[in-house]
Amino acid sequence: MKRTHSRLLTAAALVVCLAMASGAAWANVYASGLTLTGPSSISYILNDDADAGVAVEVWQVGGGMVYSESLGSQSKGTHSWAWNGSGYTPGNQYKIRIVASSNGYSNWKQISTDQTSTSFYLPLGVSVNKMQSHPNFGKIYISNAQAGKTAYGRACQDGIYILNADATEAGFATGGKDWVAAGNSSPFKSTIGPDGHLYVIDYSNDLAWEFNEDLSSVTQLIDGSNKTTNQYVASIHVQGTQAEGNRKIYLVNSNYNDTARKGLIMYDLGGNAQAAPNDKGTQYIGPTYFTFYPMDVARDSAGDWYLCQYRYDPTQAPAISKFADAPPYELPINTALWETPKQAPFNGAYGIDIYEPYGWVAYGNYYDGFVHIFRMSDGSYVGGFDAGSRLRDIAFDAAGNIVTIDNITEWVRIWSPPGPNSFTTESWFAIPEPGSITVILFGIGLAALRRRK
C-alpha cells in the first residue's frame, strides 16, 4: 500500500496578478441545484452574491422565451420562485432559465467561507458536476482519504463528501465500499463521466471505481489482471457511456520506475461494466515522454490531452504538457504540442483541470499552494494566485470558479476569477404546463449561455 506524501516543502513566496485581456468579461456567480418544488415553482442555489441582479426566464421547448421576470439582487444561498403562468400555451413544454449577474471582484477572490462544511482531514481529490442536463449540476465531490478530526474541530470519515455550489453540505457517501481498509491514499482523484456518474481512484491499491447515480453502490472497473507489474493508478478520464456501448476509461500510471508503462493507459470497456479479465489496456501517451511522475489528466472537446508531471525541481520536467490526439495506428503518443517552461515557480504539479470557455488549463502546486493558469492554445502564462499551502487537486466549476483542496490547511476553498460577469443556467427538467405535477426528467439540456458585459 502506498501512503500519502508527508514531507512539507516550502517554496519562495510568489505574487502574481492575473493578466486580463482588454475588454474580457468572466463568469463566477451562477445558479445550480434547480429543484421542482411545486407544479410550477422551483428552488435554486446561488454560489455567490448576485449583486447585479437575477432574472428568471421561461422558454418554450423548441421555441422562444414566453416570460421573464427580474428579481433584483440576491444573496448567496437558496432561493425560490413560482411561475404565474403568463405566456403559457396549452400543449407545450417549458424550461426555466436563471440569469445571475455580479459586479465581480478586482482580483481572484475566495468566495467560500472556512467553516465546518469546508474542513477536511485528508482531502485528496475534487470534481464538480458541470452538466446542466443532470440533476447534480453544481455539486462538488471531495475525496477524504483518512478519518480524523481537523484543526477546526470537524470529525471526518473516509469517503466522498458532497457540497452544493455555495459550499453548504449536501451529503456523504461510501458506495458501500470500505475506504478505511483501502488505505490512506483512498479515495483519491475523481472525475464526472459523460453519464453524470462519479468515478474515483483507489490510489492505495491502484484501482478505479464507478459510483452509481445515487452514490449508494460502486463498481470496480479494473482488477489485478488488468495491470502490469508496477502499474500505478493515480487519475482517471472517461469518454462515452456504458449505456451507449462506447465507454473508454483512461488511467494515469504515475510510477516513476515503470519505464514500460508510465503515462496514460486506455481501456475500451464498450458496453461492459468493467474491463475484461487480463485486458491490460493500450498505452495511449508515454512512456518515453515522461521523465518523472505524471499525476493527473484532462481532455478538451477537440480530443487533445493535458497531463501534469509532479516534480520538486522545475528544471527536470514541465508542469503541464499538451498532446494532440491520434488515431490508434499512431499510438502511443510521445511528442507534446507544447510544454510549460521548465523554470521556477512552475513545479509541484499535482492536480490539473481545464476550462474551455476561457481557454484555460490550470494546476495546483503541491509545495506552495499556488494555482498557476496557462492558455490551452499555446501554454503561455495567464496568471495565478496563492490558494494555501499544499494543493492536492483542483477543479473548475461550470462558471469558471476554481475549487482547491489543501491537506495542510485542511480547507476546501472556492475562488472566483475577477471581473463583472453573468451566467445563465437552464433547468434539467421541463414543465408541461402550470399546475401540472408531471415533470419530464432529463429534458433537452441546452448549453450554458453567458452574457458578456
Tab-separated table of C-alpha atoms in Angstrom:
chain	number	residue	atom	x	y	z
A	1	MET	CA	0.000	0.000	0.000
A	2	LYS	CA	1.282	3.437	-0.895
A	3	ARG	CA	0.774	6.181	1.665
A	4	THR	CA	0.286	9.869	1.086
A	5	HIS	CA	3.294	12.181	0.954
A	6	SER	CA	4.128	13.515	4.394
A	7	ARG	CA	7.000	15.978	3.931
A	8	LEU	CA	6.184	19.678	3.854
A	9	LEU	CA	8.473	21.569	1.490
A	10	THR	CA	8.114	25.300	1.045
A	11	ALA	CA	8.879	27.477	-1.953
A	12	ALA	CA	9.588	31.161	-2.116
A	13	ALA	CA	6.506	33.313	-1.903
A	14	LEU	CA	5.199	34.461	-5.245
A	15	VAL	CA	2.750	37.233	-6.014
A	16	VAL	CA	1.230	37.078	-9.470
A	17	CYS	CA	-1.638	39.218	-10.710
A	18	LEU	CA	-3.992	37.826	-13.303
A	19	ALA	CA	-3.272	39.233	-16.741
A	20	MET	CA	-6.646	40.176	-18.175
A	21	ALA	CA	-7.203	40.754	-21.842
A	22	SER	CA	-8.697	44.114	-22.792
A	23	GLY	CA	-12.484	44.010	-22.711
A	24	ALA	CA	-12.627	40.475	-21.295
A	25	ALA	CA	-15.540	39.531	-19.054
A	26	TRP	CA	-15.873	36.431	-16.915
A	27	ALA	CA	-18.424	34.351	-15.065
A	28	ASN	CA	-18.428	33.370	-11.452
A	29	VAL	CA	-21.928	33.690	-9.989
A	30	TYR	CA	-24.346	31.028	-11.177
A	31	ALA	CA	-27.452	29.099	-10.177
A	32	SER	CA	-27.465	25.350	-9.611
A	33	GLY	CA	-29.414	22.809	-7.597
A	34	LEU	CA	-32.590	23.594	-9.534
A	35	THR	CA	-35.442	21.627	-7.964
A	36	LEU	CA	-39.134	21.496	-8.817
A	37	THR	CA	-40.897	22.271	-5.523
A	38	GLY	CA	-44.436	22.508	-6.909
A	39	PRO	CA	-46.354	22.260	-10.187
A	40	SER	CA	-44.642	25.399	-11.488
A	41	SER	CA	-42.386	26.518	-8.649
A	42	ILE	CA	-38.680	25.939	-8.176
A	43	SER	CA	-35.824	26.424	-5.757
A	44	TYR	CA	-32.220	27.098	-6.717
A	45	ILE	CA	-28.850	27.834	-5.139
A	46	LEU	CA	-26.627	30.811	-5.905
A	47	ASN	CA	-22.939	30.080	-5.345
A	48	ASP	CA	-22.171	33.763	-4.647
A	49	ASP	CA	-23.963	37.084	-4.242
A	50	ALA	CA	-25.695	38.178	-7.450
A	51	ASP	CA	-25.325	41.873	-6.677
A	52	ALA	CA	-26.049	42.894	-10.279
A	53	GLY	CA	-29.359	41.057	-10.255
A	54	VAL	CA	-31.164	37.813	-11.044
A	55	ALA	CA	-33.669	37.316	-13.835
A	56	VAL	CA	-35.866	34.283	-14.457
A	57	GLU	CA	-36.933	33.383	-17.989
A	58	VAL	CA	-39.434	30.794	-19.195
A	59	TRP	CA	-38.634	29.285	-22.595
A	60	GLN	CA	-40.856	27.083	-24.693
A	61	VAL	CA	-39.027	23.882	-25.590
A	62	GLY	CA	-38.240	24.191	-29.277
A	63	GLY	CA	-39.357	27.815	-29.288
A	64	GLY	CA	-38.580	31.189	-27.776
A	65	MET	CA	-38.901	32.978	-24.464
A	66	VAL	CA	-42.513	33.413	-23.317
A	67	TYR	CA	-41.995	35.145	-19.970
A	68	SER	CA	-39.290	36.921	-17.969
A	69	GLU	CA	-39.126	38.456	-14.525
A	70	SER	CA	-36.451	40.492	-12.770
A	71	LEU	CA	-35.880	39.502	-9.148
A	72	GLY	CA	-33.297	42.168	-8.315
A	73	SER	CA	-30.110	41.419	-6.418
A	74	GLN	CA	-29.977	38.197	-4.411
A	75	SER	CA	-27.542	36.855	-1.862
A	76	LYS	CA	-25.598	33.616	-1.936
A	77	GLY	CA	-27.681	30.608	-0.914
A	78	THR	CA	-31.067	29.020	-1.608
A	79	HIS	CA	-33.932	30.926	-3.245
A	80	SER	CA	-37.370	30.091	-4.639
A	81	TRP	CA	-39.581	31.303	-7.483
A	82	ALA	CA	-43.003	30.427	-8.934
A	83	TRP	CA	-44.292	30.928	-12.478
A	84	ASN	CA	-47.667	32.678	-12.653
A	85	GLY	CA	-48.490	31.069	-15.995
A	86	SER	CA	-48.026	34.177	-18.131
A	87	GLY	CA	-47.156	33.233	-21.704
A	88	TYR	CA	-48.357	29.657	-21.368
A	89	THR	CA	-49.821	27.929	-24.444
A	90	PRO	CA	-51.584	24.555	-23.999
A	91	GLY	CA	-49.724	21.518	-25.290
A	92	ASN	CA	-46.212	22.933	-24.936
A	93	GLN	CA	-43.388	22.202	-22.530
A	94	TYR	CA	-41.225	24.825	-20.880
A	95	LYS	CA	-37.753	25.210	-19.434
A	96	ILE	CA	-36.697	27.745	-16.832
A	97	ARG	CA	-33.528	29.782	-17.199
A	98	ILE	CA	-31.956	31.682	-14.332
A	99	VAL	CA	-29.658	34.545	-15.302
A	100	ALA	CA	-27.416	35.537	-12.394
A	101	SER	CA	-25.134	38.577	-12.645
A	102	SER	CA	-22.447	40.106	-10.469
A	103	ASN	CA	-20.237	43.179	-10.485
A	104	GLY	CA	-17.400	40.811	-9.645
A	105	TYR	CA	-14.075	41.367	-7.921
A	106	SER	CA	-10.890	43.194	-8.816
A	107	ASN	CA	-8.698	40.106	-8.291
A	108	TRP	CA	-9.096	36.407	-7.599
A	109	LYS	CA	-11.321	36.156	-4.532
A	110	GLN	CA	-12.170	33.355	-2.120
A	111	ILE	CA	-15.969	33.132	-2.189
A	112	SER	CA	-16.322	30.188	0.184
A	113	THR	CA	-16.102	30.525	3.952
A	114	ASP	CA	-13.679	28.486	6.062
A	115	GLN	CA	-16.248	26.630	8.134
A	116	THR	CA	-17.336	23.128	9.149
A	117	SER	CA	-18.623	22.164	5.701
A	118	THR	CA	-15.289	23.013	4.046
A	119	SER	CA	-12.979	21.461	6.675
A	120	PHE	CA	-11.483	18.053	5.765
A	121	TYR	CA	-8.859	15.922	7.477
A	122	LEU	CA	-7.140	14.467	4.392
A	123	PRO	CA	-8.709	15.784	1.165
A	124	LEU	CA	-7.013	14.231	-1.878
A	125	GLY	CA	-9.407	14.712	-4.797
A	126	VAL	CA	-12.146	17.007	-6.078
A	127	SER	CA	-14.503	17.111	-9.045
A	128	VAL	CA	-17.501	19.259	-9.965
A	129	ASN	CA	-20.572	18.314	-11.984
A	130	LYS	CA	-20.712	20.779	-14.912
A	131	MET	CA	-23.587	19.091	-16.788
A	132	GLN	CA	-26.662	21.335	-16.867
A	133	SER	CA	-28.756	18.419	-18.136
A	134	HIS	CA	-28.082	16.496	-14.910
A	135	PRO	CA	-29.860	16.943	-11.544
A	136	ASN	CA	-26.498	17.104	-9.745
A	137	PHE	CA	-25.259	20.081	-11.763
A	138	GLY	CA	-23.083	22.229	-9.496
A	139	LYS	CA	-22.392	19.554	-6.881
A	140	ILE	CA	-18.801	19.344	-5.597
A	141	TYR	CA	-17.331	15.946	-4.670
A	142	ILE	CA	-14.485	15.787	-2.137
A	143	SER	CA	-12.401	12.639	-1.582
A	144	ASN	CA	-11.414	12.422	2.096
A	145	ALA	CA	-8.892	9.610	2.490
A	146	GLN	CA	-8.434	9.314	6.234
A	147	ALA	CA	-10.667	9.596	9.274
A	148	GLY	CA	-9.687	12.158	11.871
A	149	LYS	CA	-10.527	15.468	13.496
A	150	THR	CA	-9.398	18.626	11.731
A	151	ALA	CA	-7.698	21.525	13.474
A	152	TYR	CA	-11.009	23.353	13.039
A	153	GLY	CA	-12.667	20.583	15.067
A	154	ARG	CA	-14.578	18.594	12.469
A	155	ALA	CA	-14.569	14.793	12.713
A	156	CYS	CA	-14.197	13.387	9.187
A	157	GLN	CA	-14.712	9.899	7.787
A	158	ASP	CA	-13.178	8.042	4.843
A	159	GLY	CA	-15.310	8.540	1.748
A	160	ILE	CA	-16.898	11.111	-0.535
A	161	TYR	CA	-18.298	14.356	0.846
A	162	ILE	CA	-20.721	16.297	-1.343
A	163	LEU	CA	-21.091	20.074	-1.251
A	164	ASN	CA	-23.535	22.356	-3.005
A	165	ALA	CA	-22.108	25.122	-5.175
A	166	ASP	CA	-22.385	27.553	-2.246
A	167	ALA	CA	-20.224	25.170	-0.151
A	168	THR	CA	-23.092	24.011	2.059
A	169	GLU	CA	-23.256	20.332	2.946
A	170	ALA	CA	-25.116	18.042	0.547
A	171	GLY	CA	-24.273	14.555	1.784
A	172	PHE	CA	-21.681	11.832	2.344
A	173	ALA	CA	-21.216	8.515	0.547
A	174	THR	CA	-19.010	5.446	0.503
A	175	GLY	CA	-20.874	3.477	-2.138
A	176	GLY	CA	-20.829	0.559	0.267
A	177	LYS	CA	-17.046	0.277	-0.043
A	178	ASP	CA	-14.746	0.120	2.988
A	179	TRP	CA	-12.448	3.048	2.211
A	180	VAL	CA	-10.764	2.699	5.608
A	181	ALA	CA	-9.489	-0.751	4.641
A	182	ALA	CA	-8.437	0.589	1.248
A	183	GLY	CA	-5.737	2.758	2.824
A	184	ASN	CA	-4.753	6.358	3.451
A	185	SER	CA	-4.487	7.269	-0.238
A	186	SER	CA	-8.078	6.343	-0.993
A	187	PRO	CA	-10.403	7.713	-2.146
A	188	PHE	CA	-8.098	9.786	-4.355
A	189	LYS	CA	-8.686	11.802	-7.533
A	190	SER	CA	-12.070	11.698	-9.232
A	191	THR	CA	-13.945	12.811	-12.332
A	192	ILE	CA	-17.516	13.138	-13.578
A	193	GLY	CA	-18.194	10.970	-16.622
A	194	PRO	CA	-20.469	11.801	-19.578
A	195	ASP	CA	-23.120	9.693	-17.823
A	196	GLY	CA	-23.039	12.051	-14.838
A	197	HIS	CA	-21.548	9.337	-12.639
A	198	LEU	CA	-18.690	9.895	-10.216
A	199	TYR	CA	-15.523	7.914	-10.991
A	200	VAL	CA	-12.958	7.628	-8.191
A	201	ILE	CA	-9.400	6.337	-7.902
A	202	ASP	CA	-8.228	3.985	-5.146
A	203	TYR	CA	-4.573	5.066	-5.168
A	204	SER	CA	-3.609	2.811	-2.267
A	205	ASN	CA	-4.426	-0.265	-4.352
A	206	ASP	CA	-4.228	1.217	-7.871
A	207	LEU	CA	-7.843	0.590	-8.805
A	208	ALA	CA	-10.706	2.609	-10.294
A	209	TRP	CA	-14.323	2.652	-9.150
A	210	GLU	CA	-17.607	3.967	-10.543
A	211	PHE	CA	-20.364	5.227	-8.239
A	212	ASN	CA	-23.952	4.675	-9.327
A	213	GLU	CA	-26.418	7.534	-9.790
A	214	ASP	CA	-27.351	7.966	-6.126
A	215	LEU	CA	-23.869	7.046	-4.795
A	216	SER	CA	-25.284	4.027	-2.938
A	217	SER	CA	-23.004	1.476	-4.623
A	218	VAL	CA	-19.753	1.224	-6.554
A	219	THR	CA	-18.496	-0.931	-9.410
A	220	GLN	CA	-14.842	-1.934	-9.660
A	221	LEU	CA	-13.637	-1.089	-13.185
A	222	ILE	CA	-10.300	-2.953	-13.250
A	223	ASP	CA	-8.651	-5.667	-11.162
A	224	GLY	CA	-5.182	-7.109	-10.753
A	225	SER	CA	-5.376	-8.980	-14.055
A	226	ASN	CA	-5.767	-5.683	-15.913
A	227	LYS	CA	-2.476	-4.223	-14.688
A	228	THR	CA	1.132	-4.890	-15.492
A	229	THR	CA	3.800	-5.194	-12.812
A	230	ASN	CA	4.428	-1.889	-11.013
A	231	GLN	CA	1.480	-0.112	-12.675
A	232	TYR	CA	0.053	2.671	-10.508
A	233	VAL	CA	-3.354	4.308	-10.987
A	234	ALA	CA	-3.391	7.994	-9.979
A	235	SER	CA	-6.142	9.605	-12.060
A	236	ILE	CA	-8.958	8.828	-14.484
A	237	HIS	CA	-10.705	10.301	-17.521
A	238	VAL	CA	-13.895	8.818	-19.003
A	239	GLN	CA	-15.234	9.021	-22.568
A	240	GLY	CA	-18.576	7.611	-23.707
A	241	THR	CA	-21.098	5.703	-21.613
A	242	GLN	CA	-21.869	2.099	-20.829
A	243	ALA	CA	-25.464	2.598	-21.983
A	244	GLU	CA	-24.281	3.702	-25.429
A	245	GLY	CA	-21.756	0.874	-25.585
A	246	ASN	CA	-18.795	3.180	-26.262
A	247	ARG	CA	-17.257	3.798	-22.837
A	248	LYS	CA	-13.493	4.099	-22.512
A	249	ILE	CA	-11.541	4.863	-19.369
A	250	TYR	CA	-8.076	6.415	-19.388
A	251	LEU	CA	-5.903	5.798	-16.334
A	252	VAL	CA	-2.741	7.679	-15.369
A	253	ASN	CA	0.174	5.445	-14.362
A	254	SER	CA	2.240	7.674	-12.075
A	255	ASN	CA	5.007	5.199	-11.214
A	256	TYR	CA	8.369	6.872	-11.894
A	257	ASN	CA	10.089	3.468	-12.068
A	258	ASP	CA	7.648	1.886	-14.524
A	259	THR	CA	9.552	2.789	-17.679
A	260	ALA	CA	7.478	0.325	-19.713
A	261	ARG	CA	4.004	1.699	-18.899
A	262	LYS	CA	4.331	5.149	-17.302
A	263	GLY	CA	1.787	7.631	-18.689
A	264	LEU	CA	-1.793	7.265	-19.921
A	265	ILE	CA	-3.378	3.839	-20.491
A	266	MET	CA	-6.745	3.336	-22.220
A	267	TYR	CA	-9.228	0.545	-21.506
A	268	ASP	CA	-12.064	0.043	-24.007
A	269	LEU	CA	-14.980	-1.118	-21.861
A	270	GLY	CA	-17.629	-0.652	-24.556
A	271	GLY	CA	-20.933	-1.710	-23.023
A	272	ASN	CA	-19.328	-3.747	-20.249
A	273	ALA	CA	-19.435	-2.809	-16.588
A	274	GLN	CA	-15.703	-3.426	-16.167
A	275	ALA	CA	-12.601	-4.316	-18.125
A	276	ALA	CA	-12.415	-7.871	-19.443
A	277	PRO	CA	-10.159	-10.203	-17.429
A	278	ASN	CA	-6.483	-9.933	-18.450
A	279	ASP	CA	-7.113	-6.878	-20.635
A	280	LYS	CA	-4.015	-4.799	-19.934
A	281	GLY	CA	-5.285	-1.797	-21.876
A	282	THR	CA	-3.486	0.218	-24.556
A	283	GLN	CA	-0.614	2.619	-23.941
A	284	TYR	CA	-2.047	5.930	-25.156
A	285	ILE	CA	0.530	8.518	-24.066
A	286	GLY	CA	4.050	7.632	-22.923
A	287	PRO	CA	6.028	6.000	-21.522
A	288	THR	CA	9.164	7.534	-23.046
A	289	TYR	CA	7.916	11.134	-22.878
A	290	PHE	CA	7.571	11.215	-19.095
A	291	THR	CA	10.745	11.745	-17.091
A	292	PHE	CA	9.124	11.865	-13.651
A	293	TYR	CA	5.620	11.497	-12.154
A	294	PRO	CA	2.544	12.012	-14.363
A	295	MET	CA	-0.195	12.727	-11.823
A	296	ASP	CA	-3.369	13.977	-13.477
A	297	VAL	CA	-5.116	14.284	-16.837
A	298	ALA	CA	-7.722	16.418	-18.615
A	299	ARG	CA	-9.112	16.278	-22.159
A	300	ASP	CA	-10.709	19.062	-24.204
A	301	SER	CA	-13.655	18.889	-26.616
A	302	ALA	CA	-11.279	18.585	-29.582
A	303	GLY	CA	-9.854	15.408	-28.060
A	304	ASP	CA	-6.481	16.884	-27.116
A	305	TRP	CA	-4.870	15.914	-23.820
A	306	TYR	CA	-3.293	17.796	-20.907
A	307	LEU	CA	-1.142	15.966	-18.369
A	308	CYS	CA	0.826	17.303	-15.435
A	309	GLN	CA	4.104	15.985	-14.059
A	310	TYR	CA	4.790	16.188	-10.351
A	311	ARG	CA	8.379	17.197	-9.525
A	312	TYR	CA	10.072	19.445	-6.953
A	313	ASP	CA	12.846	20.647	-9.288
A	314	PRO	CA	11.068	22.628	-12.049
A	315	THR	CA	14.034	22.259	-14.421
A	316	GLN	CA	13.575	18.484	-14.602
A	317	ALA	CA	10.038	18.249	-16.008
A	318	PRO	CA	7.349	20.591	-17.367
A	319	ALA	CA	4.403	21.154	-15.057
A	320	ILE	CA	1.886	20.719	-17.902
A	321	SER	CA	2.174	19.188	-21.361
A	322	LYS	CA	-0.411	19.211	-24.144
A	323	PHE	CA	-0.743	16.312	-26.592
A	324	ALA	CA	-2.711	16.132	-29.831
A	325	ASP	CA	-4.998	13.137	-30.026
A	326	ALA	CA	-4.072	10.489	-32.571
A	327	PRO	CA	-5.719	7.554	-34.352
A	328	PRO	CA	-4.787	4.128	-32.970
A	329	TYR	CA	-2.075	3.374	-35.533
A	330	GLU	CA	-0.075	6.323	-34.243
A	331	LEU	CA	-0.198	5.219	-30.629
A	332	PRO	CA	1.437	5.659	-28.227
A	333	ILE	CA	1.845	9.434	-28.283
A	334	ASN	CA	5.258	10.619	-27.097
A	335	THR	CA	5.518	14.110	-28.588
A	336	ALA	CA	3.938	17.141	-26.937
A	337	LEU	CA	2.364	20.079	-28.759
A	338	TRP	CA	3.707	22.374	-26.048
A	339	GLU	CA	5.166	22.323	-22.557
A	340	THR	CA	5.099	24.874	-19.775
A	341	PRO	CA	8.535	26.382	-19.015
A	342	LYS	CA	10.943	24.232	-17.015
A	343	GLN	CA	11.681	27.016	-14.564
A	344	ALA	CA	10.626	28.366	-11.197
A	345	PRO	CA	7.967	28.692	-9.937
A	346	PHE	CA	6.340	26.001	-12.090
A	347	ASN	CA	6.897	22.882	-10.014
A	348	GLY	CA	4.807	20.549	-7.873
A	349	ALA	CA	2.004	19.988	-10.410
A	350	TYR	CA	-0.257	17.572	-8.551
A	351	GLY	CA	-3.763	18.289	-9.865
A	352	ILE	CA	-4.948	19.717	-13.185
A	353	ASP	CA	-8.155	20.887	-14.851
A	354	ILE	CA	-9.259	22.855	-17.908
A	355	TYR	CA	-11.942	25.474	-18.541
A	356	GLU	CA	-12.657	25.762	-22.248
A	357	PRO	CA	-14.863	28.898	-22.219
A	358	TYR	CA	-11.784	30.865	-21.099
A	359	GLY	CA	-9.248	28.629	-22.852
A	360	TRP	CA	-7.503	27.937	-19.541
A	361	VAL	CA	-5.584	24.978	-18.161
A	362	ALA	CA	-4.579	25.240	-14.501
A	363	TYR	CA	-2.721	23.246	-11.897
A	364	GLY	CA	-2.322	23.321	-8.134
A	365	ASN	CA	1.167	23.336	-6.605
A	366	TYR	CA	1.868	20.645	-4.024
A	367	TYR	CA	4.773	22.562	-2.499
A	368	ASP	CA	3.491	26.105	-2.007
A	369	GLY	CA	-0.287	26.061	-2.560
A	370	PHE	CA	-0.219	28.323	-5.621
A	371	VAL	CA	-2.594	27.961	-8.575
A	372	HIS	CA	-0.992	28.585	-11.972
A	373	ILE	CA	-3.073	29.184	-15.117
A	374	PHE	CA	-1.924	28.817	-18.733
A	375	ARG	CA	-3.561	29.194	-22.132
A	376	MET	CA	-4.727	25.936	-23.647
A	377	SER	CA	-3.803	27.136	-27.120
A	378	ASP	CA	-0.066	27.647	-26.648
A	379	GLY	CA	0.855	27.150	-22.988
A	380	SER	CA	1.568	30.839	-22.378
A	381	TYR	CA	1.167	32.041	-18.816
A	382	VAL	CA	-2.058	33.778	-17.813
A	383	GLY	CA	-1.537	34.293	-14.085
A	384	GLY	CA	-2.255	32.759	-10.746
A	385	PHE	CA	-2.986	33.207	-7.059
A	386	ASP	CA	-1.978	31.914	-3.642
A	387	ALA	CA	-4.566	29.352	-2.502
A	388	GLY	CA	-2.946	27.818	0.581
A	389	SER	CA	-0.060	25.510	1.480
A	390	ARG	CA	-0.232	22.149	-0.292
A	391	LEU	CA	-2.742	21.678	-3.081
A	392	ARG	CA	-3.629	18.068	-3.800
A	393	ASP	CA	-6.178	18.733	-6.537
A	394	ILE	CA	-8.184	21.484	-8.240
A	395	ALA	CA	-11.363	21.628	-10.314
A	396	PHE	CA	-13.168	24.285	-12.322
A	397	ASP	CA	-16.919	24.590	-11.927
A	398	ALA	CA	-19.321	25.448	-14.751
A	399	ALA	CA	-18.834	29.197	-14.304
A	400	GLY	CA	-15.031	29.211	-14.185
A	401	ASN	CA	-14.521	29.314	-10.429
A	402	ILE	CA	-11.715	27.105	-9.122
A	403	VAL	CA	-12.146	24.673	-6.237
A	404	THR	CA	-8.900	23.857	-4.404
A	405	ILE	CA	-8.176	21.206	-1.785
A	406	ASP	CA	-5.296	21.548	0.655
A	407	ASN	CA	-4.313	18.835	3.124
A	408	ILE	CA	-2.057	21.108	5.213
A	409	THR	CA	-4.590	23.871	5.849
A	410	GLU	CA	-7.335	21.189	5.727
A	411	TRP	CA	-9.599	23.510	3.727
A	412	VAL	CA	-11.587	23.159	0.557
A	413	ARG	CA	-11.876	26.635	-0.937
A	414	ILE	CA	-13.695	28.148	-3.910
A	415	TRP	CA	-12.102	31.035	-5.805
A	416	SER	CA	-13.755	33.461	-8.210
A	417	PRO	CA	-11.945	34.996	-11.191
A	418	PRO	CA	-12.043	38.805	-11.395
A	419	GLY	CA	-14.406	40.996	-13.387
A	420	PRO	CA	-18.132	41.678	-13.884
A	421	ASN	CA	-19.957	38.573	-15.009
A	422	SER	CA	-23.187	36.791	-15.840
A	423	PHE	CA	-24.195	33.151	-16.253
A	424	THR	CA	-27.398	31.510	-17.483
A	425	THR	CA	-28.487	28.169	-16.044
A	426	GLU	CA	-31.244	26.167	-17.701
A	427	SER	CA	-33.394	23.670	-15.790
A	428	TRP	CA	-32.687	19.986	-16.376
A	429	PHE	CA	-36.441	19.352	-16.223
A	430	ALA	CA	-39.356	20.619	-18.320
A	431	ILE	CA	-42.749	21.832	-17.094
A	432	PRO	CA	-45.608	20.619	-19.328
A	433	GLU	CA	-47.945	23.321	-18.032
A	434	PRO	CA	-48.547	25.455	-14.944
A	435	GLY	CA	-50.437	23.453	-12.352
A	436	SER	CA	-49.317	20.079	-13.706
A	437	ILE	CA	-47.262	17.781	-11.488
A	438	THR	CA	-45.763	15.937	-14.444
A	439	VAL	CA	-42.100	16.635	-14.894
A	440	ILE	CA	-40.061	15.426	-17.824
A	441	LEU	CA	-36.771	14.431	-16.253
A	442	PHE	CA	-33.552	14.867	-18.128
A	443	GLY	CA	-35.151	17.125	-20.684
A	444	ILE	CA	-33.336	18.707	-23.532
A	445	GLY	CA	-30.139	20.108	-21.988
A	446	LEU	CA	-29.183	23.279	-23.792
A	447	ALA	CA	-25.696	24.680	-23.463
A	448	ALA	CA	-24.915	27.341	-20.897
A	449	LEU	CA	-25.385	30.876	-22.104
A	450	ARG	CA	-23.105	33.645	-20.959
A	451	ARG	CA	-23.853	37.320	-21.237
A	452	ARG	CA	-20.707	39.341	-21.721
A	453	LYS	CA	-20.501	42.866	-20.378
